[in-house]
Short mmCIF file of C-alpha atoms in Angstrom, two decimals:
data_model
loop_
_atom_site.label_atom_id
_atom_site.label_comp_id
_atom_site.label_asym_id
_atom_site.label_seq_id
_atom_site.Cartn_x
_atom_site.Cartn_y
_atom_site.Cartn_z
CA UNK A 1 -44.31 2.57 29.26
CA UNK A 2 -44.10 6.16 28.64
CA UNK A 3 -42.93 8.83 31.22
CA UNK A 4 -42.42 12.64 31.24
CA UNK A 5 -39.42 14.19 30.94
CA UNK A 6 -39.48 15.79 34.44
CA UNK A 7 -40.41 12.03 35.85
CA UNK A 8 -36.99 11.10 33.79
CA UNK A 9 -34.65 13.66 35.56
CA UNK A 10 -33.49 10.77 37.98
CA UNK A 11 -31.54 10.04 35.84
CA UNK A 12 -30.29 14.23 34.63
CA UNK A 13 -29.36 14.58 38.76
CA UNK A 14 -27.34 11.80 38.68
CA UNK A 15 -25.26 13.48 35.99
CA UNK A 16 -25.69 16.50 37.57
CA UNK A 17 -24.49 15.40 41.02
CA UNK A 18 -21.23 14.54 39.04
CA UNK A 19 -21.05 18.73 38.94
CA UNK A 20 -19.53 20.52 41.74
CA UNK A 21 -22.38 23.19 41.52
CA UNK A 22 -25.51 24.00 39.36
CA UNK A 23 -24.65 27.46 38.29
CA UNK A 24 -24.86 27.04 34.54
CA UNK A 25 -27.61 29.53 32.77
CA UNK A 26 -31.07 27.98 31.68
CA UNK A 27 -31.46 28.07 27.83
CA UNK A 28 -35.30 26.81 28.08
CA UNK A 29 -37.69 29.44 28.34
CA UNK A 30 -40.88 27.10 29.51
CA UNK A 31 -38.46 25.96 32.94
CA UNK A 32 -38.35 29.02 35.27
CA UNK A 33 -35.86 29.25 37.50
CA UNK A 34 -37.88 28.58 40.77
CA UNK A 35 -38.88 24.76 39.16
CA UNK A 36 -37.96 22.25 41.46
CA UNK A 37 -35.39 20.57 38.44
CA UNK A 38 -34.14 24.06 37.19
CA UNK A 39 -30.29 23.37 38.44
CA UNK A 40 -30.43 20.17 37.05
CA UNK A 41 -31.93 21.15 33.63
CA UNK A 42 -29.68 23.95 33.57
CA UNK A 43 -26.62 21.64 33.95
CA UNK A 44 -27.28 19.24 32.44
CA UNK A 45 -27.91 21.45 28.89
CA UNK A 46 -24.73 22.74 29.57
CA UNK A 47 -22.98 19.56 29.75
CA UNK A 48 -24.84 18.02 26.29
CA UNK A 49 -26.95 15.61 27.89
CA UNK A 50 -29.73 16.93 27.08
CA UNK A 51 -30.98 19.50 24.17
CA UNK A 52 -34.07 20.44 23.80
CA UNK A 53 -35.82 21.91 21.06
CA UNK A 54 -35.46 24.40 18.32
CA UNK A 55 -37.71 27.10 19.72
CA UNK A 56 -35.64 27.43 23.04
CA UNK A 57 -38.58 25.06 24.90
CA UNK A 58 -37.97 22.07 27.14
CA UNK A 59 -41.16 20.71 27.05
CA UNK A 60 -40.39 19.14 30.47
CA UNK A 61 -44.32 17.57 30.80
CA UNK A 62 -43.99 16.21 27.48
CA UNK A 63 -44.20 12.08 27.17
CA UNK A 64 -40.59 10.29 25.55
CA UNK A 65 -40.19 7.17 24.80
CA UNK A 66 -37.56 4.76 26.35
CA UNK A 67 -35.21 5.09 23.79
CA UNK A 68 -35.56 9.02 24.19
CA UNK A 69 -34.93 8.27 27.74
CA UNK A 70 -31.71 5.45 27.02
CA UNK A 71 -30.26 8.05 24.92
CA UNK A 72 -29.69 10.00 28.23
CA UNK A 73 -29.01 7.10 30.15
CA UNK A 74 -26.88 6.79 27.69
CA UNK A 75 -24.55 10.06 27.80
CA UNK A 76 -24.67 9.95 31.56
CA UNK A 77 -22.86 6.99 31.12
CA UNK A 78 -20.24 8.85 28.86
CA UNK A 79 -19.21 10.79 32.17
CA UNK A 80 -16.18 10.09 33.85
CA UNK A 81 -16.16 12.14 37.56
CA UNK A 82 -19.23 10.54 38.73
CA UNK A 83 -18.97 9.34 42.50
CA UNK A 84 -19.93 5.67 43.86
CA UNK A 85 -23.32 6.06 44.38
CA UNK A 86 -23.99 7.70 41.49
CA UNK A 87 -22.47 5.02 39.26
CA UNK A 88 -24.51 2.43 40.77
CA UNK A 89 -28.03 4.22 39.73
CA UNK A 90 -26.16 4.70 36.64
CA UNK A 91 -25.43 1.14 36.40
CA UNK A 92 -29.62 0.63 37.82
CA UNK A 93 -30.63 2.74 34.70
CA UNK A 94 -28.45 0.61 32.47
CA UNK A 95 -30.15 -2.30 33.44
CA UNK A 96 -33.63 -0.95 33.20
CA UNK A 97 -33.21 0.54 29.76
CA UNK A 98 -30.49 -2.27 28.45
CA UNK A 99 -32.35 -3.03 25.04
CA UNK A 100 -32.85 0.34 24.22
CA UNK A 101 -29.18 0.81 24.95
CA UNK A 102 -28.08 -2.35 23.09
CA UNK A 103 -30.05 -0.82 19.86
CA UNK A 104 -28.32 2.41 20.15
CA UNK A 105 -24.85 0.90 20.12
CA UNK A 106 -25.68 -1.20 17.28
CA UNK A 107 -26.43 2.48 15.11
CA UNK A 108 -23.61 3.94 16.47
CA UNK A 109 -21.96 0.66 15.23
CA UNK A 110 -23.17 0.89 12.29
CA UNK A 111 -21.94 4.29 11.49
CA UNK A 112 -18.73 3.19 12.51
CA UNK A 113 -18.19 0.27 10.48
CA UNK A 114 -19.91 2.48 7.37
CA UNK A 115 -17.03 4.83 8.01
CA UNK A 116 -14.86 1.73 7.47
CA UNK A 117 -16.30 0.83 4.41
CA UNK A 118 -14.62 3.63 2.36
CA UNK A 119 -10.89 3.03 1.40
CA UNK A 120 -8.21 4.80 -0.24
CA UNK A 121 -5.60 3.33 -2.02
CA UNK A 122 -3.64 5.08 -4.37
CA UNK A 123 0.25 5.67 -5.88
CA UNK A 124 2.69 8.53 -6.51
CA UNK A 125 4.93 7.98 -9.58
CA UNK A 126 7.89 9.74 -11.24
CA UNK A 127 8.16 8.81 -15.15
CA UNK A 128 10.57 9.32 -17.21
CA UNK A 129 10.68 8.61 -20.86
CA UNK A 130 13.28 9.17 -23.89
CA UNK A 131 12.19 8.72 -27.34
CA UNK A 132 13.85 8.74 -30.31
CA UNK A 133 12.75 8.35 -34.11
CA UNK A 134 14.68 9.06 -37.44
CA UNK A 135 13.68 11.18 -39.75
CA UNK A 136 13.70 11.44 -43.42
CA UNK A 137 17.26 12.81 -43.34
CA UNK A 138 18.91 10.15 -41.23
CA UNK A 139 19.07 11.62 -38.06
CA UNK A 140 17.06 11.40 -34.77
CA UNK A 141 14.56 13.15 -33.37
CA UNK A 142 14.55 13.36 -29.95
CA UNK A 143 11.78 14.19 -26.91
CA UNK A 144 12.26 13.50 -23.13
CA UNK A 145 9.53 13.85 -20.54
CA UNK A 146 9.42 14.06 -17.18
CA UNK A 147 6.05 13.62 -15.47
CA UNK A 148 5.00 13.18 -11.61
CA UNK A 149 1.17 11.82 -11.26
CA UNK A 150 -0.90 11.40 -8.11
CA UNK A 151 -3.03 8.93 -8.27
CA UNK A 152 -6.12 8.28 -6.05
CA UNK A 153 -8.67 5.14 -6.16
CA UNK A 154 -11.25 4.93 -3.72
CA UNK A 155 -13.84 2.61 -3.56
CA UNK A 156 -17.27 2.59 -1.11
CA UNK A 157 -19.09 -0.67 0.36
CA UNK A 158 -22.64 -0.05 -0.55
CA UNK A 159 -23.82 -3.29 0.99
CA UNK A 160 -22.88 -6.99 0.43
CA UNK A 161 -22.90 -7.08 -3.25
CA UNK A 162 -22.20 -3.55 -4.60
CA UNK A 163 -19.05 -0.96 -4.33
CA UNK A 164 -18.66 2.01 -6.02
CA UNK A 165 -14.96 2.90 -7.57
CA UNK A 166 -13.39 5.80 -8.61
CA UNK A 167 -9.88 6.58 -9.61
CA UNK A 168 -8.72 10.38 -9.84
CA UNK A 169 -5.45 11.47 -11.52
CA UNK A 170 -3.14 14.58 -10.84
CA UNK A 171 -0.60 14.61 -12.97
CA UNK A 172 2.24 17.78 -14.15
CA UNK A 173 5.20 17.71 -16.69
CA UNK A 174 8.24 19.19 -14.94
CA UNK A 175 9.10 20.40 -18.35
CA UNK A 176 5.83 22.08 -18.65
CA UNK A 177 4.92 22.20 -15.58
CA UNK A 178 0.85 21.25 -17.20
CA UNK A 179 -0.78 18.43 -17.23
CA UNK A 180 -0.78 15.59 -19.96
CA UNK A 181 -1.00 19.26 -22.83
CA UNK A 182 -1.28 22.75 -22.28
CA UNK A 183 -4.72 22.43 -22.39
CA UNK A 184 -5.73 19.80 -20.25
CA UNK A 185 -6.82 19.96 -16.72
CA UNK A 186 -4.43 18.74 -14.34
CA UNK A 187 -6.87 17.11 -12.45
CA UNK A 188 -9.09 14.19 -14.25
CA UNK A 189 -11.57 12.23 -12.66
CA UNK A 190 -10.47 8.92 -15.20
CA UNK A 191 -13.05 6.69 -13.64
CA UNK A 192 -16.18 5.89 -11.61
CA UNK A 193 -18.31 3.42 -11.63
CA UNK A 194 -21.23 1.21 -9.47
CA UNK A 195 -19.73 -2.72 -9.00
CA UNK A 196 -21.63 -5.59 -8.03
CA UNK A 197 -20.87 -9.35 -7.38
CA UNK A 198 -23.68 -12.02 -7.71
CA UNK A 199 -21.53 -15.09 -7.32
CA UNK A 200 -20.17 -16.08 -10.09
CA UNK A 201 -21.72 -12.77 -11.62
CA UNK A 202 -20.05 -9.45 -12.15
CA UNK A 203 -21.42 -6.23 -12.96
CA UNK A 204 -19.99 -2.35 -13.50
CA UNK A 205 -21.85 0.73 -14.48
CA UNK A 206 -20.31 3.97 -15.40
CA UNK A 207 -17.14 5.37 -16.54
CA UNK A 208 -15.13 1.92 -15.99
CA UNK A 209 -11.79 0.46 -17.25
CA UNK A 210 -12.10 -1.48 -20.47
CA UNK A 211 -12.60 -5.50 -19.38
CA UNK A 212 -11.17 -6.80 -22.90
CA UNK A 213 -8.13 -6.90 -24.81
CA UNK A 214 -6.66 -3.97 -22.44
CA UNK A 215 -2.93 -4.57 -23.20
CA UNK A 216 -2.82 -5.04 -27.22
CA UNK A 217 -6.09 -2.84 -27.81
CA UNK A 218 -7.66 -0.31 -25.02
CA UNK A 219 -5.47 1.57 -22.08
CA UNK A 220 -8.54 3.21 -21.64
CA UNK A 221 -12.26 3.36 -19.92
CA UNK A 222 -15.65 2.77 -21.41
CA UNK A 223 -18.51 5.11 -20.74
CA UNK A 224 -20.85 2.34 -20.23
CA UNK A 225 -21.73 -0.86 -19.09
CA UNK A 226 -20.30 -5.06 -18.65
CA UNK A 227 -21.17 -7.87 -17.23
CA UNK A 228 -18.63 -11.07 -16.82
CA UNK A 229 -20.04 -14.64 -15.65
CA UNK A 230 -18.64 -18.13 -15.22
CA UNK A 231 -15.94 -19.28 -13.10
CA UNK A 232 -13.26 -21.21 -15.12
CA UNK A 233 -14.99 -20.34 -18.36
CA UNK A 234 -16.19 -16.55 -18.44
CA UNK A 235 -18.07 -14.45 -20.82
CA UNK A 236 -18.23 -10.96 -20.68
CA UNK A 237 -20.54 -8.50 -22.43
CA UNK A 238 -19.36 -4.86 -22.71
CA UNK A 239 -20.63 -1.93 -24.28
CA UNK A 240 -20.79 2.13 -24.26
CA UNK A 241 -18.71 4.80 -25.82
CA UNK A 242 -14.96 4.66 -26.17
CA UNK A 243 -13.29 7.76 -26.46
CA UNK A 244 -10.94 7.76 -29.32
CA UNK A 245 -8.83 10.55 -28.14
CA UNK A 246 -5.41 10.09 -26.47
CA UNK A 247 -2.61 12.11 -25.75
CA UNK A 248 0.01 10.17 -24.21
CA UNK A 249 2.02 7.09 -25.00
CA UNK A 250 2.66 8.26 -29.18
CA UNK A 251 -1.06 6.50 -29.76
CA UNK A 252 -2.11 6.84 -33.19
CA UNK A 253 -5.74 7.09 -31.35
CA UNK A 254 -5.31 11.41 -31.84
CA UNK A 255 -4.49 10.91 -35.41
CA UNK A 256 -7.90 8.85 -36.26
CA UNK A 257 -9.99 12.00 -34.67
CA UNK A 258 -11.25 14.54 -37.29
CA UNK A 259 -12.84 17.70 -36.93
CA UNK A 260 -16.25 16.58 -36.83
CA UNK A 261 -17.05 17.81 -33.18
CA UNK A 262 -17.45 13.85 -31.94
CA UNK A 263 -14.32 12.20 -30.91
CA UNK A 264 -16.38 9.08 -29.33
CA UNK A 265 -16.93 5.85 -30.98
CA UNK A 266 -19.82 3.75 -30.21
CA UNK A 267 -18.59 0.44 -28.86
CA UNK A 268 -19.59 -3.68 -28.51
CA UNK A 269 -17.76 -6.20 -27.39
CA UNK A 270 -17.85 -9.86 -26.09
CA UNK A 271 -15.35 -12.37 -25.25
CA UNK A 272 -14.41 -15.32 -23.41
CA UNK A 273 -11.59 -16.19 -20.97
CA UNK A 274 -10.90 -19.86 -19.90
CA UNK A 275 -8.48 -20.32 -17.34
CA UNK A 276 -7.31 -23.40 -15.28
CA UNK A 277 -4.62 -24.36 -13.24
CA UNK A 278 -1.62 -23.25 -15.79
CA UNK A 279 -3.03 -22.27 -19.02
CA UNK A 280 -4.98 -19.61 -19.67
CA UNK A 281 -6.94 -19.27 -23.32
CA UNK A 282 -9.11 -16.58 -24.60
CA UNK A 283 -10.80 -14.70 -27.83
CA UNK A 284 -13.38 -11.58 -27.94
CA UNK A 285 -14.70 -9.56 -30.90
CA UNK A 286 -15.15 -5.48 -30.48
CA UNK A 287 -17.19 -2.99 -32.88
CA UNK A 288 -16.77 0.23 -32.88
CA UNK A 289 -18.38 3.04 -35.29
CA UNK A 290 -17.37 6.61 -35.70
CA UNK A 291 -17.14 8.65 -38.52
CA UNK A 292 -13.52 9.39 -37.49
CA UNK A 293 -12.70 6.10 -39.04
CA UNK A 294 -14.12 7.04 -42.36
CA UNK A 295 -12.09 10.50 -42.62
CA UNK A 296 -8.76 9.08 -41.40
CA UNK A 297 -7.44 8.52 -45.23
CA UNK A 298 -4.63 6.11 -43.75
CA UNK A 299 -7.66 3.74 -42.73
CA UNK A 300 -8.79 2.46 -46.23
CA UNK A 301 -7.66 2.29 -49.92
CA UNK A 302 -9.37 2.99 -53.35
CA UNK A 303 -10.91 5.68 -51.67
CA UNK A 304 -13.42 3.09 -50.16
CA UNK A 305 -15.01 4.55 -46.65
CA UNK A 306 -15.92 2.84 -43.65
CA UNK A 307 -16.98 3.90 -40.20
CA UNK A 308 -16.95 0.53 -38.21
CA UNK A 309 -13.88 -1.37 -36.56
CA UNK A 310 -14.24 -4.87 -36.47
CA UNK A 311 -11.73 -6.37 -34.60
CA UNK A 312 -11.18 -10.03 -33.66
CA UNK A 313 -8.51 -11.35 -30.97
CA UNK A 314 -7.12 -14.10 -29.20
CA UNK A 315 -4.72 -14.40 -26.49
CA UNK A 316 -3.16 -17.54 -24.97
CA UNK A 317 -0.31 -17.93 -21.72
CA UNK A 318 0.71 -20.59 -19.80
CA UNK A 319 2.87 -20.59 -16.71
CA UNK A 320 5.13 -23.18 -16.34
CA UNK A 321 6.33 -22.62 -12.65
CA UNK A 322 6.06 -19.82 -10.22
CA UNK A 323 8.46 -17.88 -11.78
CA UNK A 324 8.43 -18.21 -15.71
CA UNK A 325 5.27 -18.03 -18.13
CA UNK A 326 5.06 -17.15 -21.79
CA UNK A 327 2.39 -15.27 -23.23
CA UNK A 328 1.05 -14.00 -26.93
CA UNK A 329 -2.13 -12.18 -28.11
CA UNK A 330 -3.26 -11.52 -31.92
CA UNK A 331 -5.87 -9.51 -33.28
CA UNK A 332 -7.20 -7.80 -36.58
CA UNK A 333 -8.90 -5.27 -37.75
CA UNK A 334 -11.33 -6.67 -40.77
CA UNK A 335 -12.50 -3.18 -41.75
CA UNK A 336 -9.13 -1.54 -42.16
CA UNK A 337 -6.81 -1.89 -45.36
CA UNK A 338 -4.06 -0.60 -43.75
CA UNK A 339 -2.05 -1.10 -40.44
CA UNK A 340 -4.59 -3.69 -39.60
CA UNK A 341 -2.75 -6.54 -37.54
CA UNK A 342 -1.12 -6.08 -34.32
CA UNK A 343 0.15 -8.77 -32.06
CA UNK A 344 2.71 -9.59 -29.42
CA UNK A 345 4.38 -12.34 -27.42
CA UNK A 346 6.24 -12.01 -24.09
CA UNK A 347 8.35 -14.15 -21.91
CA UNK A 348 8.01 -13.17 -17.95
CA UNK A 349 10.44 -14.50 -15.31
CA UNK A 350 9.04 -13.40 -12.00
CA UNK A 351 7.96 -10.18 -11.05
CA UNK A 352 8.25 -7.66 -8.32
CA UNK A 353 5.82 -7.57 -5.57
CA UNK A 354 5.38 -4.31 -3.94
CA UNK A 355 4.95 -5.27 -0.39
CA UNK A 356 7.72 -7.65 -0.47
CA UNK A 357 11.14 -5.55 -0.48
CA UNK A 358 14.30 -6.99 -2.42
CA UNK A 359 11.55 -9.11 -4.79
CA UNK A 360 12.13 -8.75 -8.63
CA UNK A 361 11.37 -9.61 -12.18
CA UNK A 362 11.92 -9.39 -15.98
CA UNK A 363 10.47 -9.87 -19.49
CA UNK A 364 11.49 -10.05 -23.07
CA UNK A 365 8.89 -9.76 -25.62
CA UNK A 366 8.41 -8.83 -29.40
CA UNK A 367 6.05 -6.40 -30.57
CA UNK A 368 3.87 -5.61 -33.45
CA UNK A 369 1.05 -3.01 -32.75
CA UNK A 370 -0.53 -1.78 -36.51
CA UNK A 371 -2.18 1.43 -35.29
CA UNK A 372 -5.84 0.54 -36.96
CA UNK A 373 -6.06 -2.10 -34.77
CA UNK A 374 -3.74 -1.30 -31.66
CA UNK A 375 -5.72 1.79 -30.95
CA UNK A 376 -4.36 2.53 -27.48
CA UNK A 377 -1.83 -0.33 -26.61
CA UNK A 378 -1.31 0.10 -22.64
CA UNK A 379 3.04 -1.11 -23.42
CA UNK A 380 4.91 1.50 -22.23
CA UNK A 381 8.19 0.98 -24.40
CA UNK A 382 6.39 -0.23 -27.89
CA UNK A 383 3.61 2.15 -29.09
CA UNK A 384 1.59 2.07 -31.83
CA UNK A 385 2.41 2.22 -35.41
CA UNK A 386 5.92 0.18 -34.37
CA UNK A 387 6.91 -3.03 -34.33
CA UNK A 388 10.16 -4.00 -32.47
CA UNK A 389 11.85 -6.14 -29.20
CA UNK A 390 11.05 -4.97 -25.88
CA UNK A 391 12.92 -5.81 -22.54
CA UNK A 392 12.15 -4.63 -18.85
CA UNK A 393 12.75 -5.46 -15.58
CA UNK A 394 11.35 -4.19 -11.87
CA UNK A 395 12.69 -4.31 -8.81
CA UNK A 396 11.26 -3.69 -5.04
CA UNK A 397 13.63 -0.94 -3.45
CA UNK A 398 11.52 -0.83 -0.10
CA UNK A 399 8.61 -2.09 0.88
CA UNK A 400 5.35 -0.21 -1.74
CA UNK A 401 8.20 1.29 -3.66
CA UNK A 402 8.73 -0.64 -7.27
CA UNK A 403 11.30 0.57 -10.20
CA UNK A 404 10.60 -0.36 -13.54
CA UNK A 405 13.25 0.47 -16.67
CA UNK A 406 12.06 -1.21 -20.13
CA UNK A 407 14.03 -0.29 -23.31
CA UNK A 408 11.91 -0.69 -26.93
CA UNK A 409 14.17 -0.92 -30.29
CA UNK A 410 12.24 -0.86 -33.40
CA UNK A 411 11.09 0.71 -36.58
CA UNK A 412 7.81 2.78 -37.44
CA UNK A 413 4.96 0.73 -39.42
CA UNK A 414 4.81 2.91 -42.24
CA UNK A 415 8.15 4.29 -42.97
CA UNK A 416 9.95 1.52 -41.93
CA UNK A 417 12.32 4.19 -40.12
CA UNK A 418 14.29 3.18 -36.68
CA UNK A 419 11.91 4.05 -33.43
CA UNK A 420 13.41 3.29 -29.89
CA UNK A 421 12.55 4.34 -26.58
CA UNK A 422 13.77 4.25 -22.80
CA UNK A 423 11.43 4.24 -19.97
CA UNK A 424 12.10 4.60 -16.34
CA UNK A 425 9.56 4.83 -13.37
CA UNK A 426 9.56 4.84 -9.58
CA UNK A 427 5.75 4.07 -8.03
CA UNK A 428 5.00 4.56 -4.18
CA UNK A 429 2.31 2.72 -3.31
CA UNK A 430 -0.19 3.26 -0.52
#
């Protein structure tokens, strides 16, 4: 049943009885000052219980509906220095309009929990790395970096079966004081991208981290699109663009890229991961076509050209306890003549956990990344075009605060020259 909003100012005095006088100034030009619910009107605007329209009007003879009406009901509630009596035809108006009222908590619920639905988590690191390679004279060149990075990864509940991620990176090198080169921005939005879960079902869209091969093959995201099913046995489907640029890490990935303007590669992939209990088995295939490939005159022999990557890989680990599992992955580039194999194998004995303090861990491993087929290995003491032993170990200081050290010793892939490198990094975690 519908009611003016003059009829409805039992409930405005109410409120306005909760004032010590009616002395606030009218802002509604259509309620003169000799109305019989001026005061209240008056108030009542001035307190925010009611508003009115645009063009300064009241429009007091105007029908509202009840939920017009429990929004009032519902802000006279909100006061606090009401007296007895008035709280109890508060309480009356409650009643009356209690499924109105019921309907506008659940919105104002509902905004609530939406603002709960975005979360940030994120890390601030301090890296430092010391690298050292001989030369054709005998000696060793030397380069030491210091870099801080911000890190920021929020992610948004769009409803029960989609998010949307996004990862943004500040990062400065204290020697520099730039970001990854003198050119680049310091601030790079490295990912975003739409995820949704249909059971067993997985699906990204957008600028998202590779879902294959990412520790031998890709440290890197995928301007595209994959989709992983199964639950002990999964198959994903990825493809997109891969950017073959790369500027960190000693990748080879910069050295491939010619001066053709394009410094993308088309990319396909597909794999499959089984996984049960302790062992863990898996193989994918990726192609990739550029012309970088075809101009990079360490790629081929015989002057032969080619402008695909086909790369095959397997992987295997199995974990013998909680605390010790052994790991390898293979793969090959079929298209390249040259630096075309990579591969490693690791042995893992625990591992810190960030939000458990004194907790720890270590790894030895072996390490040979051919930089044709390695194109961005994510290791952060091997790189690629080396092949060498690795060893690291990471310990929880305080609780979301790891520290990692890993030492590579090796040689370079193509000049068979000594290549060794220290790494050190402190990660606070929030």
């Amino acid at each position: 049943m519908k009611k003016t909003v003059i009829s409805a100012l039992t409930a405005a005095l109410v409120v306005g009885a909760a004032s010590t006088t009616f002395a606030a100034t009218n802002p509604f030009s259509d309620v003169p000052s000799d109305h019989w619910a001026y005061d209240a009107v008056s108030q009542l605007a001035q307190d925010g219980v009611i508003e009115g329209y645009g063009d300064t009007t009241f429009q007091g003879d105007k029908n509202i509906t009840r939920y017009e009406m429990a929004q009032m009901v519902a802000k006279a509630m909100a006061k606090t220095n009401v007296s007895g009596t008035d709280k109890a035809l508060i309480d009356k108006l409650a009643a009356e309009f209690s499924d109105e009222l019921n309907n506008l908590g659940v919105r104002v619920s509902n905004l609530e929990r939406n603002a709960d639905k975005v979360k940030w988590n994120g890390e601030a690191r301090y890296t430092y790395t010391s690298t050292r390679e001989e030369n054709a004279t005998g000696s060793k060149d030397k380069e030491n970096d210091n870099d801080l990075l911000l890190r920021l990864e929020p992610s948004a509940e769009i409803n029960n079966n989609w998010h949307v991620n996004a990862r943004l990176d500040a990062s400065t090198n204290l020697k520099t004081d730039a970001g990854d080169d003198e050119n680049d921005s310091k601030v790079k939005l490295q990912r975003i991208y739409a995820d949704g879960q249909y059971g067993t079902t997985n699906i990204k869209l957008g600028k998202l981290p590779q879902q294959l091969d990412t520790d031998l093959l890709f440290d890197d995201e995928l301007s595209g699109a994959s989709v992983t099913t199964g639950k002990d046995l999964k198959v994903t489907l990825q493809g997109g663009r891969y950017d073959l640029t790369d500027d960190t890490n000693n990748t080879q990935v910069a050295n491939v890229v010619g001066d053709n303007g394009n410094d993308t590669a088309d990319m396909a992939s597909v794999g499959l991961q089984y996984g049960t209990g302790k062992l863990d088995l898996g193989a994918s295939y990726h192609h990739l076509t550029s012309d970088n490939f075809k101009n990079y005159t360490n790629y081929t022999d015989n002057g032969s050209t080619s402008d695909e990557a086909n790369i095959w890989a397997v992987n295997g680990k199995y974990t013998f306890d909680q605390n010790v599992a052994l790991g390898g992955t293979y793969a090959e580039n079929t298209e390249a003549d040259n630096y075309k194999k990579a591969g490693s194998v690791e042995l893992d004995y625990k591992g810190a956990q960030p939000e458990n303090q004194g907790t720890w861990g270590m790894y030895t491993a072996y390490r040979h990344l051919g930089q044709n087929v390695a194109l961005d290995p994510s290791y952060d003491g091997a790189w690629a075009g080396t092949k060498g032993w690795e060893v690291g170990t990471n310990y929880t200081l305080f609780k979301n605060t790891v520290a990692t050290l890993k030492y590579f010793n090796g040689e370079k892939l193509d000049t068979g020259k000594d290549a060794e490198k220290l790494f050190g990094r402190v990660e606070f975690k929030f």
